[in-house]
PDB file of C-alpha atoms in Angstrom:
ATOM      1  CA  UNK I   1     -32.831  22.186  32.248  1.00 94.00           C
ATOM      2  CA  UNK I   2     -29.543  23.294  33.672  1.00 98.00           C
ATOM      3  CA  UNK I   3     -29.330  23.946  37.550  1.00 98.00           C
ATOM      4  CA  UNK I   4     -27.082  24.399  40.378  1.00 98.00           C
ATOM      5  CA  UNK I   5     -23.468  25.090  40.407  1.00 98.00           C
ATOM      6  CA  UNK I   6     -21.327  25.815  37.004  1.00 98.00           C
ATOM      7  CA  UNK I   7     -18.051  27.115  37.894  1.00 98.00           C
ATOM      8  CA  UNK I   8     -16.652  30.097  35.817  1.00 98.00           C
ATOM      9  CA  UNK I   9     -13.222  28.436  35.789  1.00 98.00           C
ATOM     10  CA  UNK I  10      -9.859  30.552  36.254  1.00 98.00           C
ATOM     11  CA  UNK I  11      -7.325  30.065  33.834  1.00 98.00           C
ATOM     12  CA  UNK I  12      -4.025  29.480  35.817  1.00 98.00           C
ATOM     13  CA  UNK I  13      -1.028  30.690  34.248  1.00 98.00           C
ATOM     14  CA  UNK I  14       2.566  29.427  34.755  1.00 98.00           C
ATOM     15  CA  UNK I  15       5.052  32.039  35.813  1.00 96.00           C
ATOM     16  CA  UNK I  16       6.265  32.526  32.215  1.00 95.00           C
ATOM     17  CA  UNK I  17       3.210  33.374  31.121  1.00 94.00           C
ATOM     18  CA  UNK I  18       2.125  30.546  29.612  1.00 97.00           C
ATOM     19  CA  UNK I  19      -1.328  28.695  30.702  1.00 98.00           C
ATOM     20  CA  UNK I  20      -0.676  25.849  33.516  1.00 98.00           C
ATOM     21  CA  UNK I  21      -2.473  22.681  32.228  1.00 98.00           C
ATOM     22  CA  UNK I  22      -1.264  21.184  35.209  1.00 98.00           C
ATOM     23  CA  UNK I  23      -3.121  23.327  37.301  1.00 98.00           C
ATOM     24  CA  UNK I  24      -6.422  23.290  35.482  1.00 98.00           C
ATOM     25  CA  UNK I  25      -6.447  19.729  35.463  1.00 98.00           C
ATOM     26  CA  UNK I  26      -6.001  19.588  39.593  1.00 98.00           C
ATOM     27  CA  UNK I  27      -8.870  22.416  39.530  1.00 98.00           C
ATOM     28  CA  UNK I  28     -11.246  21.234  37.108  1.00 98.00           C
ATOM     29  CA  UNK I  29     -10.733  17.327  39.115  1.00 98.00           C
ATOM     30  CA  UNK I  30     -11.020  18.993  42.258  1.00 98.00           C
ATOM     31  CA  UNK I  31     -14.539  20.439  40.771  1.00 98.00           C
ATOM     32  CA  UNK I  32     -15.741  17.307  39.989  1.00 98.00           C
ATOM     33  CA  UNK I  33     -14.329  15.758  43.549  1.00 98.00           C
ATOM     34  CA  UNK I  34     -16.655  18.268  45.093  1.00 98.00           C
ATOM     35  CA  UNK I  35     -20.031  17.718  42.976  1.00 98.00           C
ATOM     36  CA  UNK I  36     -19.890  20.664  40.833  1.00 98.00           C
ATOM     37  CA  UNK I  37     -22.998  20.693  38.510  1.00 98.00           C
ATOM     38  CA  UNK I  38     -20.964  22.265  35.631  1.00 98.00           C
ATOM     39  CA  UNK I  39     -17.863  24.034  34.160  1.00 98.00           C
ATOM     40  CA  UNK I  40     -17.714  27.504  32.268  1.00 98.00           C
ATOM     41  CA  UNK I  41     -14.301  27.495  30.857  1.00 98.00           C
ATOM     42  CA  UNK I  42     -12.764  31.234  29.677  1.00 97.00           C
ATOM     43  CA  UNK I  43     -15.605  33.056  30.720  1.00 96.00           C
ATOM     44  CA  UNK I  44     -14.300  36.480  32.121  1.00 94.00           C
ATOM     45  CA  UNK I  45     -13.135  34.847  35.028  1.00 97.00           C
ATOM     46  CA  UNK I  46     -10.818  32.954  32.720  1.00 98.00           C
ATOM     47  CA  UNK I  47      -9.365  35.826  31.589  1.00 97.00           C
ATOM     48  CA  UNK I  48     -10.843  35.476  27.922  1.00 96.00           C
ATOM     49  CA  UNK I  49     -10.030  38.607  27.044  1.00 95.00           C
ATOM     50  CA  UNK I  50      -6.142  38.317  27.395  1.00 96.00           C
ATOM     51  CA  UNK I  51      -6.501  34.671  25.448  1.00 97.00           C
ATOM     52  CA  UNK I  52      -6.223  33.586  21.438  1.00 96.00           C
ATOM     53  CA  UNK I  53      -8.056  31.478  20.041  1.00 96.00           C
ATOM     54  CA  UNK I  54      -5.675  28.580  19.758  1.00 97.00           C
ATOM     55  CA  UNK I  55      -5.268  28.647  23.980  1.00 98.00           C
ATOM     56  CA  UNK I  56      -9.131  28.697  23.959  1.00 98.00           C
ATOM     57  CA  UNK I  57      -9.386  25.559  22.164  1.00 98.00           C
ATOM     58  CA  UNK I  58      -6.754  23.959  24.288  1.00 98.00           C
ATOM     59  CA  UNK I  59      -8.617  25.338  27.766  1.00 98.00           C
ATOM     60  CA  UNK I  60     -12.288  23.868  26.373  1.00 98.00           C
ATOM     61  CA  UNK I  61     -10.468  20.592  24.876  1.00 98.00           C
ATOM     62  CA  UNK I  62      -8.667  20.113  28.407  1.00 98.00           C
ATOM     63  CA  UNK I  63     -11.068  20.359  30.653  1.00 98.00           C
ATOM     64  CA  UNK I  64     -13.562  18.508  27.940  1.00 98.00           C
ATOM     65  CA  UNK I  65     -11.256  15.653  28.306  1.00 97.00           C
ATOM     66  CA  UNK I  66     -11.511  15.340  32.219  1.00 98.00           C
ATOM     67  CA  UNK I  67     -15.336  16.577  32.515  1.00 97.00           C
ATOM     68  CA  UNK I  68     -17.216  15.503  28.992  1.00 93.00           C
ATOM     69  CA  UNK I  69     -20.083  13.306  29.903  1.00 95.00           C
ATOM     70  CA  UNK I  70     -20.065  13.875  33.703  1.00 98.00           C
ATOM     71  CA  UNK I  71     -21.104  17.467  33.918  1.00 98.00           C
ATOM     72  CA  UNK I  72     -21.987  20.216  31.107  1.00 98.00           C
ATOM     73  CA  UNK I  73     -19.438  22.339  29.883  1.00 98.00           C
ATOM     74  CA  UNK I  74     -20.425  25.704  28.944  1.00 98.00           C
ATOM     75  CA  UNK I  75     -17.778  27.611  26.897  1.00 98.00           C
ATOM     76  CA  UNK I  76     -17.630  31.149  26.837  1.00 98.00           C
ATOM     77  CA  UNK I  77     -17.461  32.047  23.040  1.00 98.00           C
ATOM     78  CA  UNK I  78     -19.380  35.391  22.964  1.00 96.00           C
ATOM     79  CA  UNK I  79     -17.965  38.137  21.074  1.00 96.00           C
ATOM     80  CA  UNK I  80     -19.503  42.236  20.130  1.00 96.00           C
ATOM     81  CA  UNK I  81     -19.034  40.677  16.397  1.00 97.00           C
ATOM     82  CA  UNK I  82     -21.715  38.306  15.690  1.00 98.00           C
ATOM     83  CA  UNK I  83     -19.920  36.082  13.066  1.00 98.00           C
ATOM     84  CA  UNK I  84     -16.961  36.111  15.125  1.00 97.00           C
ATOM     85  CA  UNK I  85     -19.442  34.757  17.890  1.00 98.00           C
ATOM     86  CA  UNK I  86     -20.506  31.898  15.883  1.00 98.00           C
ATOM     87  CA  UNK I  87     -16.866  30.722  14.795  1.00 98.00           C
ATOM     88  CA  UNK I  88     -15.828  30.680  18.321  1.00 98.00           C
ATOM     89  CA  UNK I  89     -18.743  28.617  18.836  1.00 98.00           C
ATOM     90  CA  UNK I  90     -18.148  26.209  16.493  1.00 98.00           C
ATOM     91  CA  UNK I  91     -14.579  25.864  17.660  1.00 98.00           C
ATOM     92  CA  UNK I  92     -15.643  25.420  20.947  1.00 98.00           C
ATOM     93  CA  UNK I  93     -18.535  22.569  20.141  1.00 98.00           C
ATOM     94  CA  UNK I  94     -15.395  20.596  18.252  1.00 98.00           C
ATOM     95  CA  UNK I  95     -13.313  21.222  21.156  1.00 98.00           C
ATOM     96  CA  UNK I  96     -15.955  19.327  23.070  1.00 98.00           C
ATOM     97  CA  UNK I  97     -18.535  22.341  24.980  1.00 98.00           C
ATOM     98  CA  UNK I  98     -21.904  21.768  25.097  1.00 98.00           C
ATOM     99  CA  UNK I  99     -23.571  24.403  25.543  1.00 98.00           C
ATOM    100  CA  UNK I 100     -21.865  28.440  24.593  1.00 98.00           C
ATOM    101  CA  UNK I 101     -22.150  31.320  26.878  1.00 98.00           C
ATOM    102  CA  UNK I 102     -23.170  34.557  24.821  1.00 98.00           C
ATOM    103  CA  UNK I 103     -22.463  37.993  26.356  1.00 97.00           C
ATOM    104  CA  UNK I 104     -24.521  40.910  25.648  1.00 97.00           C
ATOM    105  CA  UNK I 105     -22.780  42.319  22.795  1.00 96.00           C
ATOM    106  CA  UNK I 106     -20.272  45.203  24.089  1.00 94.00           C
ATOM    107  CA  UNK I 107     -19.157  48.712  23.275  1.00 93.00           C
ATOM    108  CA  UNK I 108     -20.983  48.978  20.399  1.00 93.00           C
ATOM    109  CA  UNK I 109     -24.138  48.769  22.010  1.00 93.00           C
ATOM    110  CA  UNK I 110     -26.285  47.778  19.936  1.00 96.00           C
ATOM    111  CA  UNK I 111     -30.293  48.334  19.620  1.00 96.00           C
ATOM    112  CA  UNK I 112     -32.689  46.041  21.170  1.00 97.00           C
ATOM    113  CA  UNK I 113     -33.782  44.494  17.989  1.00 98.00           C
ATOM    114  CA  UNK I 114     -29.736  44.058  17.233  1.00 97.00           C
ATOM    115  CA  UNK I 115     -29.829  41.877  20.387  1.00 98.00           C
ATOM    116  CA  UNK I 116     -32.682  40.041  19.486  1.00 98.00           C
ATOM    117  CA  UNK I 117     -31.113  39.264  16.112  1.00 98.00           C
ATOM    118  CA  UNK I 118     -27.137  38.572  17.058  1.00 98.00           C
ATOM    119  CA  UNK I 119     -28.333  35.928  19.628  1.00 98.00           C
ATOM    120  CA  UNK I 120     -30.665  34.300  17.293  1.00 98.00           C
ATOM    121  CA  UNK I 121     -28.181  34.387  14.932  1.00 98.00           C
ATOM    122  CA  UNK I 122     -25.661  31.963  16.794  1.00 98.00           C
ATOM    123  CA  UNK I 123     -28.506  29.961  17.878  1.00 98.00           C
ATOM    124  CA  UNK I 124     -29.024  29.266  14.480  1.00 98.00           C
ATOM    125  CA  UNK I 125     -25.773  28.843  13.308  1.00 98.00           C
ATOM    126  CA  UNK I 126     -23.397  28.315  16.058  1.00 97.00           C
ATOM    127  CA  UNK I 127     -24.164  24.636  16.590  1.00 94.00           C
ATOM    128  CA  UNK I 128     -24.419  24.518  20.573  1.00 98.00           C
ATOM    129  CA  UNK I 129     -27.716  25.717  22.789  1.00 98.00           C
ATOM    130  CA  UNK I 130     -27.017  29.261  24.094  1.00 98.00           C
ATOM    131  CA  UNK I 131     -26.612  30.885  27.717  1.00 98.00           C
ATOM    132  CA  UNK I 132     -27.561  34.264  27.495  1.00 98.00           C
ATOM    133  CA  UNK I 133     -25.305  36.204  29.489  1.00 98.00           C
ATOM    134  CA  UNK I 134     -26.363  39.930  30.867  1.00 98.00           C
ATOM    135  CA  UNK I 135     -24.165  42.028  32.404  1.00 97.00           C
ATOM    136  CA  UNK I 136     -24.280  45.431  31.684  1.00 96.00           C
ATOM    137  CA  UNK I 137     -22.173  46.753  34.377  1.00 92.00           C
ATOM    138  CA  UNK I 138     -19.118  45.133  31.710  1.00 92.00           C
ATOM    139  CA  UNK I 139     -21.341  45.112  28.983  1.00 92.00           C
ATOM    140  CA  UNK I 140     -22.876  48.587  28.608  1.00 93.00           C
ATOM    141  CA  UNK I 141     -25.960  46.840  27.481  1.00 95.00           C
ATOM    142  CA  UNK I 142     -29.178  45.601  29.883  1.00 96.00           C
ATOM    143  CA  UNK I 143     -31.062  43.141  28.224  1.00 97.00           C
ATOM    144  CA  UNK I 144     -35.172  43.918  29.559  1.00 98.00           C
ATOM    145  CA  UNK I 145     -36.917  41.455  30.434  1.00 98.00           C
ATOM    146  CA  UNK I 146     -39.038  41.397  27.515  1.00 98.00           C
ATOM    147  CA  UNK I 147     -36.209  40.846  24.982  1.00 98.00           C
ATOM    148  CA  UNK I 148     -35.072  38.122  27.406  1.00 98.00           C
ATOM    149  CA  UNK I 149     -38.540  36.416  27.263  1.00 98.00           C
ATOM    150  CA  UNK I 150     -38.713  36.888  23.223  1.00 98.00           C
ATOM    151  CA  UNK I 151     -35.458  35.014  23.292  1.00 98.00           C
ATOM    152  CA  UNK I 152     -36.388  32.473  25.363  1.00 98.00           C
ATOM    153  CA  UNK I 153     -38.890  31.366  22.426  1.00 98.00           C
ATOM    154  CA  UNK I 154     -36.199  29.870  20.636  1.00 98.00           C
ATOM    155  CA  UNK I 155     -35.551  26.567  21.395  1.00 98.00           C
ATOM    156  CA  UNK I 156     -31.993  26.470  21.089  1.00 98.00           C
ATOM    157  CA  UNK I 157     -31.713  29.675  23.737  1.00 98.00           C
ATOM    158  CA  UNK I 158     -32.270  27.404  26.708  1.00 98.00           C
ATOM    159  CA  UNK I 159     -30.783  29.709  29.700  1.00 98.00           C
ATOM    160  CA  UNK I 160     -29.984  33.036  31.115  1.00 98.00           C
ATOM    161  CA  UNK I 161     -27.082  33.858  33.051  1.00 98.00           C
ATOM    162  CA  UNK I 162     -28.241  37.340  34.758  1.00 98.00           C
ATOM    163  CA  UNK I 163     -26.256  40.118  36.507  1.00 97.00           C
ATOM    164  CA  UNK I 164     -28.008  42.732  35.730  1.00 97.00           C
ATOM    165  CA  UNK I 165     -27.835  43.577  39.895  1.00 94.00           C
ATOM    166  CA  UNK I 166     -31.743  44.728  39.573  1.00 96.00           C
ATOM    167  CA  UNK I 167     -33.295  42.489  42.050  1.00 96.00           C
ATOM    168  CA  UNK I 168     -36.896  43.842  41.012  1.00 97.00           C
ATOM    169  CA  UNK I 169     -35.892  43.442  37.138  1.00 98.00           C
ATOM    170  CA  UNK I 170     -34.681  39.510  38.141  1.00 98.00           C
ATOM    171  CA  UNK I 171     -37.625  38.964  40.076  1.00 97.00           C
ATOM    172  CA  UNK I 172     -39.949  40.017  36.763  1.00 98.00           C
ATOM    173  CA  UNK I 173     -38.077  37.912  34.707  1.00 98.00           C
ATOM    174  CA  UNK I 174     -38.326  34.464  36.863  1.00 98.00           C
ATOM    175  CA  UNK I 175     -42.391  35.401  37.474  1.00 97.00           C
ATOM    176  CA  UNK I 176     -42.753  35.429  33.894  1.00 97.00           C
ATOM    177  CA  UNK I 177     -39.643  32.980  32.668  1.00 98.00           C
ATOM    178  CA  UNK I 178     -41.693  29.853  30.365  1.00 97.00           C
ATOM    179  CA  UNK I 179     -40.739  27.213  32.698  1.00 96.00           C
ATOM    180  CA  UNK I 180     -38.130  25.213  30.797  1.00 97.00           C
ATOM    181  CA  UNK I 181     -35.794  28.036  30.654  1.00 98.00           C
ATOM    182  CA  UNK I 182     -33.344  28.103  33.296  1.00 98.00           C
ATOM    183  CA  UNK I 183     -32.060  31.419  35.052  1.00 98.00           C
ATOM    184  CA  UNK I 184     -28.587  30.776  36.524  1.00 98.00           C
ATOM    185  CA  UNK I 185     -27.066  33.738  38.888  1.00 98.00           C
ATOM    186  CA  UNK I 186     -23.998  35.990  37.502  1.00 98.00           C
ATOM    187  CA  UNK I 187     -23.958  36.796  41.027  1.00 97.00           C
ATOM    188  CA  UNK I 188     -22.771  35.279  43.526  1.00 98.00           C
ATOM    189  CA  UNK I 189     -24.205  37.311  46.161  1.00 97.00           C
ATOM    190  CA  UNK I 190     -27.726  37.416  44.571  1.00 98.00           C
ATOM    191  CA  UNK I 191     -27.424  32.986  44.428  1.00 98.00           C
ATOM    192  CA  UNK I 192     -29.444  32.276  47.405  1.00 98.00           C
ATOM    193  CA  UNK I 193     -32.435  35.437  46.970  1.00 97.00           C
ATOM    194  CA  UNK I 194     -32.753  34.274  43.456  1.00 98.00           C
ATOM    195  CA  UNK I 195     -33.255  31.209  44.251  1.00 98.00           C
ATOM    196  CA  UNK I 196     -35.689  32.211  46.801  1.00 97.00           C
ATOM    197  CA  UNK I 197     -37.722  33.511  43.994  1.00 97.00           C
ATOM    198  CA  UNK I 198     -37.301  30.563  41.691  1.00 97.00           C
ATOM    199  CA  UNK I 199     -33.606  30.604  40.196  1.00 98.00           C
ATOM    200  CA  UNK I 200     -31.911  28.004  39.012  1.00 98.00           C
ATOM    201  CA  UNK I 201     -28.602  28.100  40.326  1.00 98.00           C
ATOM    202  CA  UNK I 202     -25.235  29.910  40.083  1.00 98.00           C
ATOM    203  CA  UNK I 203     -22.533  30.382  37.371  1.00 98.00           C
ATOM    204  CA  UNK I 204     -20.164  31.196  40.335  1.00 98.00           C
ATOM    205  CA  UNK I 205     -16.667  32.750  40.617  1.00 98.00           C
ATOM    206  CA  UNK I 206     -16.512  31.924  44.198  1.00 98.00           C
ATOM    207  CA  UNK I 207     -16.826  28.205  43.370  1.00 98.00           C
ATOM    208  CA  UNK I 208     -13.301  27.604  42.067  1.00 98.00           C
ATOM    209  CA  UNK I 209     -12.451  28.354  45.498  1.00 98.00           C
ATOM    210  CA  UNK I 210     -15.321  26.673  47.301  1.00 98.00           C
ATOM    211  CA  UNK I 211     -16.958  24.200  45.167  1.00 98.00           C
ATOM    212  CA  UNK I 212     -18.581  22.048  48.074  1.00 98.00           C
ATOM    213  CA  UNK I 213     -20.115  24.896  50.283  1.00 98.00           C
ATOM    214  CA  UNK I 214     -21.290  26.703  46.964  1.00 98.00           C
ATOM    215  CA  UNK I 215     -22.958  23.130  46.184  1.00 98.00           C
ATOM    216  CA  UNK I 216     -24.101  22.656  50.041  1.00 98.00           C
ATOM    217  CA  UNK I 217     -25.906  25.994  49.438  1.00 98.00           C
ATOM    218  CA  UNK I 218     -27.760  25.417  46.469  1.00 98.00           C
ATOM    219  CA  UNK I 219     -28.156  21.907  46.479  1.00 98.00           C
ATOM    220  CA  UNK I 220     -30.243  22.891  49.946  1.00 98.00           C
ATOM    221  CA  UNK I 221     -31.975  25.773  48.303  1.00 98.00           C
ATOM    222  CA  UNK I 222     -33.341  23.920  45.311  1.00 98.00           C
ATOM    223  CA  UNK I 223     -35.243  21.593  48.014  1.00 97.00           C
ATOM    224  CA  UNK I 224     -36.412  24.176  49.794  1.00 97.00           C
ATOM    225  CA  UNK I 225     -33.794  23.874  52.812  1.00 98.00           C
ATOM    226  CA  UNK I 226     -33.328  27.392  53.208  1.00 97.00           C
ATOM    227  CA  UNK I 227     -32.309  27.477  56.876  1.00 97.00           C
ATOM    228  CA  UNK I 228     -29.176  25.002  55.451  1.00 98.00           C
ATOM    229  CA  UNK I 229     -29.008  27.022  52.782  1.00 98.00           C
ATOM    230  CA  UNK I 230     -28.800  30.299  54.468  1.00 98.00           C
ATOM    231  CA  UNK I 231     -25.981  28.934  57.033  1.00 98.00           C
ATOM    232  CA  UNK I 232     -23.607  28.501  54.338  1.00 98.00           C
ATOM    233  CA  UNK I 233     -24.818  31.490  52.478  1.00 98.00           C
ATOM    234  CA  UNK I 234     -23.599  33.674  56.063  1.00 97.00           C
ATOM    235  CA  UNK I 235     -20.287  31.596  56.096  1.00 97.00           C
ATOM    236  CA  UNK I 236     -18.968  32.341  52.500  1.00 97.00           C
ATOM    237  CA  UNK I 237     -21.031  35.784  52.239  1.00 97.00           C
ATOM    238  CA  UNK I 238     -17.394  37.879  53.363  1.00 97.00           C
ATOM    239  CA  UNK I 239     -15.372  35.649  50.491  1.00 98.00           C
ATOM    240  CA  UNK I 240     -18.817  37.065  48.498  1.00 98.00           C
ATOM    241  CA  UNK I 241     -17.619  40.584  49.364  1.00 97.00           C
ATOM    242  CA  UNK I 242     -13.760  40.157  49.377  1.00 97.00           C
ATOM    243  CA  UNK I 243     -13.417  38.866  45.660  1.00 97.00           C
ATOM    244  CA  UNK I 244     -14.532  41.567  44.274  1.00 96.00           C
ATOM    245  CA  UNK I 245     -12.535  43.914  46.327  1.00 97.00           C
ATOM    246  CA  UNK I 246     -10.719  44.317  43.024  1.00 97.00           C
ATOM    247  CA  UNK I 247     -11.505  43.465  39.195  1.00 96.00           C
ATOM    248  CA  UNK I 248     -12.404  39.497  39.097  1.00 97.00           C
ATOM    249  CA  UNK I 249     -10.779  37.407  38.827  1.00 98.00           C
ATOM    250  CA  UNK I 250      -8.067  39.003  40.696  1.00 98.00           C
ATOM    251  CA  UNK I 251      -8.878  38.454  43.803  1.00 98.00           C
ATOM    252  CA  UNK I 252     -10.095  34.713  43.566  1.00 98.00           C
ATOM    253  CA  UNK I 253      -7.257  33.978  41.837  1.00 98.00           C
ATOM    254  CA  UNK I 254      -4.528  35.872  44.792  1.00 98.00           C
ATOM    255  CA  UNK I 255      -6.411  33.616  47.495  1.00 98.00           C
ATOM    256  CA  UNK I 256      -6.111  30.217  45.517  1.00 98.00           C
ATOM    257  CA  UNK I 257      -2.548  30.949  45.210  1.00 98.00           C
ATOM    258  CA  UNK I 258      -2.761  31.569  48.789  1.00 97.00           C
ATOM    259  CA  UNK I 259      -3.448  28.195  48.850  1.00 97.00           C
ATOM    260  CA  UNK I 260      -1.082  26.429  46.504  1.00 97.00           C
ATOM    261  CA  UNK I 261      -3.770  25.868  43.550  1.00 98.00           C
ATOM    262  CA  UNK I 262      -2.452  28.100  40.905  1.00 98.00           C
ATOM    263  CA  UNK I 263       0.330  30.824  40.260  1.00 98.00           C
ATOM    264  CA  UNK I 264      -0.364  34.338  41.192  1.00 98.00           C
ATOM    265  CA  UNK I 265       0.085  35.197  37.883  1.00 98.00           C
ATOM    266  CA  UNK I 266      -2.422  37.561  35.804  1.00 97.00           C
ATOM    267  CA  UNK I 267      -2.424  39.046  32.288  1.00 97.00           C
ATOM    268  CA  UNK I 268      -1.925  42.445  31.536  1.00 97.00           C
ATOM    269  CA  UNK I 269      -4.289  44.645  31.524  1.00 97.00           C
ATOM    270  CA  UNK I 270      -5.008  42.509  34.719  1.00 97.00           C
ATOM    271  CA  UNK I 271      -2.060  43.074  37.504  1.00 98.00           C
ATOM    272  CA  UNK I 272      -1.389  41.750  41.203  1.00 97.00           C
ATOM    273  CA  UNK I 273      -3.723  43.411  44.182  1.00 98.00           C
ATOM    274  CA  UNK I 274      -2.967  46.370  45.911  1.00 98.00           C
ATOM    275  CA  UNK I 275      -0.948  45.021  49.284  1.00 98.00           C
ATOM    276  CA  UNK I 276      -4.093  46.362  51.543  1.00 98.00           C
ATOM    277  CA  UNK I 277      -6.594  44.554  49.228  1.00 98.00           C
ATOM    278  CA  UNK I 278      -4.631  41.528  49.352  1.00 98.00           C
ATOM    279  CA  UNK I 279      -4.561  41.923  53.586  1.00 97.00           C
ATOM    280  CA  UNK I 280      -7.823  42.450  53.635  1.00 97.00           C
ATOM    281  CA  UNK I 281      -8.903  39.205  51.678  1.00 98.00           C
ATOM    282  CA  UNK I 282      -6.556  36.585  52.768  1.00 97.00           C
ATOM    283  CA  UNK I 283      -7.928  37.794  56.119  1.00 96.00           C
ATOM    284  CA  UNK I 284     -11.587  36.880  55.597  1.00 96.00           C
ATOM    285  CA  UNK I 285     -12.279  33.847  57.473  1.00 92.00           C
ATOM    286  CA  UNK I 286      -9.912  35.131  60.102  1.00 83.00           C
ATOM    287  CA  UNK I 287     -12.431  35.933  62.853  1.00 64.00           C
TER     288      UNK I 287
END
């Protein structure tokens, strides 16, 4: 069962736009340095949106060559179109994931029984186990708890990634969870209550940052050390805060290039922060 820390890597781009394999290979080693538990390459911190599906294959097959048979490697490959979905995934599994992150289906919104059926679909088809992914504050979409646990039936849907923010709704969902199916934070603010209540771990933003404390933390809370757990939860809780002071993965991204890891260098629609917002986080271990 997947558990503790998968990064949702960044995807660092060079100043001319192009993507910075030079950079992803110090991050995704730098990961691995630090005891990560797994990768998430171009999830929407990797700006998936702004990539094609050629620089997709080269992001999975990169950090596949560094990380393949140390840690998992979850690719996001989730699309609203549900063949679409499964030729990503396919790509992906040849490119060397092994397991595919599946986002709620957006804008188009589909019905509950839609769900049920687009996700079982690329189980079926897609060739990798699937991460359910819900997030309907990007997705316009909550996934209930029952159509998570219907899901969950299927053996190749093995694990929920869940930001639905509804603390009672998460809480339902890991009482009643069968217990071989992981539930990984899309939050990293919610990682150390969920776990309190029986998470699994963290598919963190925060991470590419600060992959040690982010493993300190819930290496601590999956053994029940939640007074270690909760020290480095009140350390990184402002960098919590402070990366989402704009659209992720904005932020993260400004303070790693704060700190000579990447290229401040975004995709439009994604531009630099604000001057204030960029104060206020480089700031947030000042005091």
């Amino acid at each position: 069962m997947l558990h503790g820390v998968f990064t949702a890597l960044v995807t660092p781009f060079s100043q001319n736009g192009t993507i910075d394999i030079g950079a992803l290979k110090a991050i995704v080693q730098k990961q691995l340095e630090s005891g990560i538990d797994g990768l998430v390459p171009i999830g929407t911190t990797g700006e998936s949106p702004t990539l094609d599906s050629k620089e997709k294959e080269l992001i999975i097959k990169t950090v596949a060559q560094l990380a393949k048979g140390k840690v998992p490697i979850i690719a996001g490959s989730g699309s609203n179109c549900t063949k679409s979905a499964i030729e990503a995934t396919k790509i992906a599994k040849d490119a060397g994931a092994d397991y595919t992150l599946q986002v709620a289906p957006y804008y188009n919104k589909p019905s509950e029984e839609g769900l049920y059926r687009h996700f079982v679909e690329i189980a079926e088809k897609g060739e990798l186990p699937v991460v359910l992914y819900n997030i309907p504050g990007r997705s316009a979409v909550n996934m209930s708890v029952n159509l998570v646990l219907r899901l969950a039936q299927h053996p190749l849907i093995v694990a929920d990634k869940e930001a639905c923010g509804n603390m009672g709704q998460i809480q339902d969902l890991l009482h009643r969870k069968p217990s071989d199916f992981a539930v990984l934070s899309g939050d990293d603010a919610l990682t150390l209550p969920m776990m309190v209540c029986g998470a699994q771990g963290i598919i963190s933003v925060a991470s590419n940052m600060f992959p040690s404390e982010m493993v300190k933390m819930t290496h601590a809370a999956a053994i029940g050390d939640f007074s270690t757990a909760l020290e480095v939860y009140n350390w990184i809780y402002p960098f919590f805060v402070n990366q989402f002071i704009e659209t992720n993965p904005v932020p993260v991204k400004t303070y790693m290039a704060s700190k000579g890891m990447l290229e401040e260098v975004f995709r439009l629609p994604l531009v630099p922060l604000q001057a204030s917002h960029k104060e206020t986080l480089l700031a947030t271990f000042k005091n």
